[in-house]
């Protein structure tokens, strides 16, 4: 059993059920509230406010005056997980409950708040610069401390923030190009508890005994490119690329391997590399008449960069059979796609309404789905509106319902069923100077 715990202590530090509350994997899409209302369809081409800086740097050239957008999205998940058995089926759900363990976890993903900030400033009629601050990836979960599968559950939080300056140049009346760099900050924390393993490890007597703690942060860097083709004023296409980013989280680890007896011992310094995927997005926008516009997007996410989680330390007493290795867990994620289609109806000079649908493909294959990553395909249904107060000020509101599938899986002898939905609300202010 000790090998099981050493391998699992940090295995879910970056990928748990909270992924059901976001885009597939642990991607966060909430860079724009106007985009939220159309399920982020057409984001690389629409450029209806400064938030486009987070999706396609080339679109900065569409602004002839300084533009600001600041928004907040609230993600309210409804996620649950049920353990069906343990010990590869030898221990039933009823037996686990009879021993005082919790086998059902409700509302394990807490409400989250995702801010974004965007500024675009044209230098002249060809050159523009911009700056965006937003999050591309993150998650949060809180399991009951007495959860039967506590060795792979507990509580987990991952927060990332992307600081992204951009520059764009208008080549001619139809073509613009753009580029930028990103400084990405990540902060992660996890705690794991004994659960059904209580009594099997020396010194661990209660299911709520903490058997692992990890906290760390770090910076990574990346770059982005974009192109915008304005066929005419009513039709345009956007293509953007955001590079893979590798972030080394440095911090402290406490676990069974750091103690000479059962309970976690002294804190040791260590690091864990987080590989964030590359993203390619193609979008189209078509103004059909004065009132109706259609827009769409296809997004490729290079999740094959996320093949393993490995935490290492220079401490000799933090190992998983390999000196200096606290854990190593294969993930084997695949590349995935996200497709979105939306429409905007402009009622008058003050009000515009939008709606959208998106299909979000999971990067986790059925055979690799586990308690730590019970990811599934999901469907987005979105509504939104914009109120334009005057030529300078507008306010966006958006809502999306994320419908996630119910899935089954197993990990470390625990068979489980998991699923969940999420509701996302957003409000954004846009101002032209």
Coordinates of C-alpha atoms in Angstrom, one line a residue:
X1 CA 0.0 0.0 0.0
X2 CA 2.8 2.5 0.7
X3 CA 3.8 2.5 -3.0
X4 CA 0.2 3.3 -3.9
X5 CA 0.3 6.3 -1.6
X6 CA 3.6 7.6 -2.8
X7 CA 2.4 7.5 -6.3
X8 CA -0.9 9.1 -5.6
X9 CA -0.2 11.9 -3.1
X10 CA 0.2 14.7 -5.7
X11 CA -1.2 12.8 -8.7
X12 CA -4.3 15.0 -8.9
X13 CA -2.6 18.3 -8.0
X14 CA -3.5 19.8 -11.3
X15 CA -6.4 17.8 -12.7
X16 CA -9.5 16.9 -10.7
X17 CA -13.3 17.0 -11.0
X18 CA -13.2 20.8 -11.2
X19 CA -12.4 20.4 -14.9
X20 CA -16.1 19.8 -15.3
X21 CA -16.6 23.5 -14.5
X22 CA -14.5 24.9 -17.3
X23 CA -13.6 24.0 -20.8
X24 CA -12.3 20.5 -21.4
X25 CA -9.2 19.6 -19.5
X26 CA -8.5 22.5 -17.1
X27 CA -8.7 25.2 -19.7
X28 CA -10.4 28.5 -18.7
X29 CA -12.1 30.3 -21.6
X30 CA -13.5 33.4 -19.8
X31 CA -11.4 36.1 -21.4
X32 CA -14.5 38.1 -22.6
X33 CA -18.0 38.5 -21.3
X34 CA -19.4 39.5 -24.7
X35 CA -17.7 36.3 -25.9
X36 CA -19.3 34.3 -23.1
X37 CA -22.8 35.2 -24.5
X38 CA -22.0 33.7 -27.8
X39 CA -20.1 30.6 -26.4
X40 CA -16.9 32.3 -27.6
X41 CA -17.8 31.8 -31.3
X42 CA -15.9 34.1 -33.6
X43 CA -13.6 35.4 -30.9
X44 CA -10.5 35.7 -33.1
X45 CA -12.4 37.8 -35.7
X46 CA -15.2 39.9 -34.2
X47 CA -13.2 42.5 -32.3
X48 CA -16.3 44.2 -30.8
X49 CA -14.2 45.4 -27.8
X50 CA -10.7 45.3 -26.4
X51 CA -11.0 41.8 -25.0
X52 CA -10.0 40.5 -28.5
X53 CA -6.4 41.2 -27.4
X54 CA -6.5 37.9 -25.5
X55 CA -7.5 35.9 -28.6
X56 CA -5.9 37.5 -31.7
X57 CA -3.3 40.2 -31.5
X58 CA -3.8 41.1 -35.2
X59 CA -7.3 42.4 -34.5
X60 CA -5.8 45.4 -32.5
X61 CA -5.7 47.3 -35.8
X62 CA -9.5 47.5 -35.9
X63 CA -9.4 50.2 -33.2
X64 CA -8.9 53.8 -34.1
X65 CA -9.0 55.1 -30.5
X66 CA -7.8 53.8 -27.2
X67 CA -10.1 51.0 -25.9
X68 CA -10.5 49.4 -22.5
X69 CA -12.5 46.4 -21.4
X70 CA -12.7 45.0 -17.8
X71 CA -14.8 42.0 -16.9
X72 CA -15.6 39.5 -14.2
X73 CA -17.0 36.0 -14.8
X74 CA -18.5 33.9 -12.0
X75 CA -18.3 30.1 -12.4
X76 CA -20.9 28.2 -10.2
X77 CA -20.3 24.5 -10.7
X78 CA -22.6 21.6 -9.6
X79 CA -20.2 18.7 -9.5
X80 CA -20.4 15.4 -7.7
X81 CA -18.5 12.1 -7.4
X82 CA -19.6 8.7 -6.0
X83 CA -17.3 5.8 -5.0
X84 CA -19.0 2.5 -6.0
X85 CA -16.4 0.1 -4.6
X86 CA -12.8 -0.2 -3.5
X87 CA -10.1 -2.9 -3.6
X88 CA -10.9 -3.7 -7.2
X89 CA -14.5 -4.6 -6.3
X90 CA -13.7 -6.5 -3.2
X91 CA -15.0 -3.8 -0.9
X92 CA -18.6 -2.6 -1.6
X93 CA -20.0 0.9 -1.3
X94 CA -22.1 -0.4 1.7
X95 CA -19.0 -1.7 3.4
X96 CA -17.2 1.6 3.0
X97 CA -20.1 3.5 4.5
X98 CA -20.5 1.0 7.3
X99 CA -16.9 1.8 8.3
X100 CA -17.9 5.5 8.6
X101 CA -16.4 6.7 5.3
X102 CA -18.1 9.1 3.0
X103 CA -18.7 7.6 -0.5
X104 CA -20.7 10.5 -2.0
X105 CA -19.2 14.0 -2.5
X106 CA -21.6 16.8 -3.6
X107 CA -20.7 20.3 -4.7
X108 CA -17.0 19.6 -4.6
X109 CA -16.1 22.5 -7.0
X110 CA -16.5 25.8 -5.2
X111 CA -17.7 29.0 -6.9
X112 CA -14.8 30.7 -8.7
X113 CA -14.2 34.3 -9.9
X114 CA -12.3 35.0 -13.1
X115 CA -11.3 38.6 -13.8
X116 CA -9.9 40.0 -17.1
X117 CA -8.4 43.3 -18.1
X118 CA -7.7 44.5 -21.7
X119 CA -6.3 47.8 -23.2
X120 CA -5.7 48.6 -26.8
X121 CA -3.9 51.8 -28.0
X122 CA -3.5 52.7 -31.7
X123 CA -0.2 54.4 -32.5
X124 CA -1.3 55.5 -36.0
X125 CA -3.5 54.1 -38.7
X126 CA -1.3 51.1 -39.2
X127 CA 0.3 50.3 -35.8
X128 CA -1.4 49.4 -32.5
X129 CA -0.3 48.0 -29.1
X130 CA -2.2 46.4 -26.4
X131 CA -2.1 44.6 -23.0
X132 CA -4.3 41.9 -21.6
X133 CA -4.4 40.2 -18.2
X134 CA -6.5 37.1 -18.0
X135 CA -6.5 33.4 -17.1
X136 CA -6.3 30.5 -19.5
X137 CA -6.1 27.6 -17.0
X138 CA -7.2 26.8 -13.5
X139 CA -9.3 24.6 -11.2
X140 CA -10.5 24.2 -7.6
X141 CA -12.0 21.3 -5.7
X142 CA -12.9 20.6 -2.1
X143 CA -13.8 16.9 -1.2
X144 CA -15.0 15.9 2.3
X145 CA -12.0 15.1 4.5
X146 CA -13.5 11.6 5.3
X147 CA -14.1 10.8 1.6
X148 CA -13.2 7.1 1.0
X149 CA -10.9 7.9 -1.9
X150 CA -9.2 10.6 0.0
X151 CA -5.7 9.6 -1.2
X152 CA -6.7 10.9 -4.6
X153 CA -9.2 13.6 -3.5
X154 CA -8.8 16.1 -0.7
X155 CA -8.7 19.7 -1.7
X156 CA -6.9 21.3 -4.7
X157 CA -6.5 24.7 -6.1
X158 CA -4.6 25.9 -9.3
X159 CA -4.7 29.5 -10.3
X160 CA -2.9 31.0 -13.4
X161 CA -2.7 34.5 -14.7
X162 CA -1.4 35.5 -18.1
X163 CA 0.1 39.0 -18.6
X164 CA 0.2 39.5 -22.3
X165 CA 1.5 42.6 -24.2
X166 CA 0.8 42.6 -27.9
X167 CA 1.6 44.6 -31.0
X168 CA -0.2 44.6 -34.4
X169 CA 0.5 46.1 -37.8
X170 CA -1.9 46.7 -40.7
X171 CA -0.2 45.5 -43.9
X172 CA -3.0 46.9 -46.2
X173 CA -6.7 47.4 -46.3
X174 CA -7.4 43.6 -45.9
X175 CA -4.5 42.1 -43.9
X176 CA -3.2 42.7 -40.4
X177 CA -0.7 40.7 -38.4
X178 CA 0.1 40.7 -34.7
X179 CA 2.4 39.1 -32.1
X180 CA 2.8 39.1 -28.3
X181 CA 4.6 37.6 -25.4
X182 CA 3.2 36.1 -22.2
X183 CA 4.4 36.0 -18.6
X184 CA 2.3 33.4 -16.9
X185 CA 2.1 33.1 -13.1
X186 CA 0.8 29.9 -11.5
X187 CA 0.0 29.1 -7.9
X188 CA -1.0 25.6 -6.7
X189 CA -1.9 24.0 -3.4
X190 CA -3.2 20.6 -2.4
X191 CA -4.0 18.5 0.6
X192 CA -4.7 14.8 0.7
X193 CA -6.3 12.6 3.4
X194 CA -6.1 9.0 4.4
X195 CA -9.7 7.9 3.6
X196 CA -10.1 4.2 3.3
X197 CA -6.3 3.8 3.9
X198 CA -6.6 4.7 7.6
X199 CA -5.2 2.0 9.7
X200 CA -3.1 0.6 6.9
X201 CA -0.3 3.0 7.4
X202 CA 1.7 3.2 10.6
X203 CA 0.6 6.2 12.6
X204 CA -2.5 7.0 10.4
X205 CA -5.6 6.1 12.4
X206 CA -8.3 8.4 11.1
X207 CA -9.7 8.9 7.6
X208 CA -9.3 12.6 8.1
X209 CA -5.6 12.4 8.8
X210 CA -3.7 14.5 6.3
X211 CA -1.1 12.4 4.4
X212 CA 0.2 15.0 2.0
X213 CA 0.5 18.7 1.5
X214 CA 2.0 20.6 -1.5
X215 CA 2.2 24.3 -2.1
X216 CA 4.1 26.1 -4.8
X217 CA 4.2 28.8 -7.4
X218 CA 6.2 29.8 -10.4
X219 CA 6.5 31.7 -13.7
X220 CA 6.5 30.6 -17.3
X221 CA 6.7 32.3 -20.6
X222 CA 5.2 32.0 -24.0
X223 CA 4.4 33.8 -27.2
X224 CA 1.5 34.3 -29.6
X225 CA 0.9 35.2 -33.2
X226 CA -2.2 36.3 -35.1
X227 CA -3.5 37.2 -38.5
X228 CA -6.7 39.0 -39.6
X229 CA -8.2 39.0 -43.1
X230 CA -10.8 41.7 -43.6
X231 CA -12.5 40.6 -46.9
X232 CA -14.7 43.6 -46.5
X233 CA -16.4 45.5 -43.7
X234 CA -19.0 42.7 -43.3
X235 CA -16.8 39.6 -43.6
X236 CA -13.5 38.8 -41.9
X237 CA -11.5 35.8 -40.7
X238 CA -9.0 35.5 -37.9
X239 CA -6.3 33.0 -37.1
X240 CA -4.3 32.9 -33.9
X241 CA -1.6 30.8 -32.3
X242 CA -0.6 30.7 -28.7
X243 CA 2.5 28.7 -27.8
X244 CA 3.0 25.9 -25.3
X245 CA 4.2 27.2 -21.9
X246 CA 6.2 25.2 -19.4
X247 CA 5.9 26.4 -15.8
X248 CA 8.1 25.1 -13.0
X249 CA 6.2 25.3 -9.7
X250 CA 8.6 25.6 -6.8
X251 CA 7.6 25.2 -3.2
X252 CA 7.3 22.8 -0.3
X253 CA 6.1 19.2 0.0
X254 CA 5.1 17.1 3.0
X255 CA 4.1 13.5 2.6
X256 CA 4.6 10.0 3.9
X257 CA 7.9 9.7 2.1
X258 CA 9.3 12.7 4.1
X259 CA 8.7 11.0 7.5
X260 CA 10.5 8.2 9.2
X261 CA 7.2 7.0 10.6
X262 CA 3.6 7.1 9.4
X263 CA 2.4 10.7 9.4
X264 CA 3.9 13.3 7.1
X265 CA 7.2 14.6 8.4
X266 CA 9.3 17.7 7.7
X267 CA 8.7 20.0 4.8
X268 CA 11.1 19.5 1.9
X269 CA 11.6 21.8 -1.0
X270 CA 10.7 20.5 -4.4
X271 CA 9.4 21.4 -7.8
X272 CA 6.7 20.2 -10.3
X273 CA 6.7 21.1 -14.0
X274 CA 3.3 22.1 -15.5
X275 CA 3.0 21.9 -19.3
X276 CA 0.3 24.2 -20.6
X277 CA -0.8 23.3 -24.2
X278 CA -0.5 25.3 -27.4
X279 CA -3.8 26.7 -28.8
X280 CA -4.7 27.4 -32.4
X281 CA -8.0 29.2 -33.2
X282 CA -9.7 30.0 -36.5
X283 CA -12.7 32.3 -36.5
X284 CA -15.1 33.8 -39.0
X285 CA -17.5 36.7 -38.8
X286 CA -20.3 37.7 -41.3
X287 CA -22.6 40.6 -40.9
X288 CA -25.6 39.4 -43.0
X289 CA -27.6 42.6 -42.7
X290 CA -27.9 45.6 -40.4
X291 CA -29.3 43.5 -37.6
X292 CA -28.0 39.9 -37.9
X293 CA -24.4 38.6 -37.8
X294 CA -23.2 35.0 -37.7
X295 CA -19.8 33.9 -36.2
X296 CA -18.0 30.6 -35.6
X297 CA -14.8 29.2 -34.3
X298 CA -12.7 26.0 -34.4
X299 CA -10.1 25.7 -31.6
X300 CA -7.3 23.1 -31.5
X301 CA -5.8 22.5 -28.0
X302 CA -2.4 20.6 -28.0
X303 CA -3.1 18.6 -24.8
X304 CA -0.6 16.0 -25.9
X305 CA 2.0 18.2 -24.0
X306 CA 0.4 17.0 -20.8
X307 CA 1.8 13.5 -20.6
X308 CA 2.8 13.2 -17.0
X309 CA 3.0 14.9 -13.6
X310 CA 6.4 14.6 -11.9
X311 CA 7.4 16.2 -8.7
X312 CA 11.1 16.1 -7.7
X313 CA 13.2 17.2 -4.8
X314 CA 16.8 17.2 -3.8
X315 CA 15.8 15.7 -0.5
X316 CA 16.8 12.0 -0.2
X317 CA 13.7 11.2 1.8
X318 CA 11.3 12.3 -0.8
X319 CA 11.2 9.5 -3.3
X320 CA 9.0 7.0 -5.1
X321 CA 11.7 4.3 -5.6
X322 CA 13.8 6.8 -7.5
X323 CA 16.1 9.2 -5.6
X324 CA 14.8 12.7 -5.6
X325 CA 11.4 11.8 -7.1
X326 CA 8.3 12.5 -5.0
X327 CA 5.9 11.3 -7.6
X328 CA 5.5 10.3 -11.2
X329 CA 2.0 9.8 -12.8
X330 CA 1.3 9.2 -16.4
X331 CA -1.6 11.3 -17.9
X332 CA -1.5 10.5 -21.6
X333 CA -3.8 13.3 -22.7
X334 CA -4.7 13.6 -26.4
X335 CA -5.1 16.7 -28.5
X336 CA -8.7 18.0 -28.6
X337 CA -11.0 20.4 -30.5
X338 CA -13.6 22.9 -29.5
X339 CA -16.3 24.1 -32.0
X340 CA -18.6 27.1 -31.5
X341 CA -21.4 28.7 -33.5
X342 CA -23.2 31.9 -32.5
X343 CA -25.3 34.8 -33.7
X344 CA -25.8 38.5 -32.8
X345 CA -29.0 40.5 -33.2
X346 CA -28.6 44.3 -33.1
X347 CA -32.0 45.6 -32.1
X348 CA -31.2 49.3 -32.1
X349 CA -28.3 51.7 -31.3
X350 CA -28.6 50.8 -27.6
X351 CA -29.2 47.0 -27.5
X352 CA -27.7 43.9 -29.0
X353 CA -28.5 40.3 -28.1
X354 CA -26.5 37.2 -28.8
X355 CA -26.6 33.4 -28.4
X356 CA -24.2 30.5 -29.0
X357 CA -23.5 26.8 -28.8
X358 CA -20.2 25.0 -28.4
X359 CA -19.1 21.4 -28.4
X360 CA -16.0 20.9 -26.2
X361 CA -14.1 17.7 -26.8
X362 CA -12.4 16.0 -23.8
X363 CA -8.6 15.3 -24.1
X364 CA -8.9 12.2 -21.9
X365 CA -9.7 8.9 -23.5
X366 CA -12.1 6.4 -21.9
X367 CA -9.3 4.0 -20.9
X368 CA -7.3 6.8 -19.2
X369 CA -10.3 8.3 -17.3
X370 CA -9.7 8.0 -13.6
X371 CA -11.0 9.6 -10.4
X372 CA -8.3 12.3 -10.7
X373 CA -9.4 13.1 -14.3
X374 CA -13.0 12.1 -14.9
X375 CA -13.1 14.5 -17.8
X376 CA -15.8 14.2 -20.5
X377 CA -17.2 16.0 -23.6
X378 CA -19.4 18.9 -22.8
X379 CA -21.9 21.2 -24.4
X380 CA -22.1 25.0 -24.0
X381 CA -25.4 26.9 -24.3
X382 CA -25.0 30.7 -24.0
X383 CA -26.9 33.9 -24.0
X384 CA -25.8 37.5 -23.8
X385 CA -26.5 41.2 -24.3
X386 CA -24.8 44.5 -24.8
X387 CA -26.2 47.8 -23.7
X388 CA -24.5 50.8 -25.4
X389 CA -25.0 53.9 -23.3
X390 CA -23.3 56.3 -25.7
X391 CA -20.5 56.4 -28.3
X392 CA -17.9 55.6 -25.6
X393 CA -19.5 53.4 -23.0
X394 CA -21.1 49.9 -23.3
X395 CA -21.8 47.1 -20.8
X396 CA -21.9 43.4 -21.6
X397 CA -23.7 40.7 -19.7
X398 CA -23.4 37.0 -20.4
X399 CA -24.6 33.6 -19.2
X400 CA -23.6 30.0 -20.2
X401 CA -24.8 26.6 -19.1
X402 CA -22.2 23.8 -19.4
X403 CA -23.7 20.3 -19.7
X404 CA -21.1 17.7 -18.7
X405 CA -21.7 13.9 -19.2
X406 CA -21.9 11.4 -16.4
X407 CA -18.8 9.1 -16.6
X408 CA -17.5 6.0 -14.9
X409 CA -13.9 5.1 -14.2
X410 CA -11.5 3.6 -11.8
X411 CA -8.2 4.6 -10.1
X412 CA -6.1 2.8 -7.5
X413 CA -8.8 0.2 -7.0
X414 CA -11.6 2.7 -6.5
X415 CA -14.5 2.4 -9.0
X416 CA -16.4 5.6 -9.3
X417 CA -19.1 7.6 -11.1
X418 CA -18.7 11.3 -11.6
X419 CA -20.4 14.2 -13.4
X420 CA -21.5 17.7 -13.2
X421 CA -22.8 20.9 -14.8
X422 CA -21.8 24.5 -14.4
X423 CA -23.4 28.0 -14.7
X424 CA -21.3 30.9 -15.7
X425 CA -22.3 34.6 -15.3
X426 CA -20.4 37.5 -16.5
X427 CA -20.4 41.3 -16.5
X428 CA -18.0 43.6 -18.5
X429 CA -17.5 47.3 -19.0
X430 CA -16.1 48.7 -22.2
X431 CA -14.9 52.3 -22.8
X432 CA -13.5 54.1 -25.8
X433 CA -11.3 57.1 -24.9

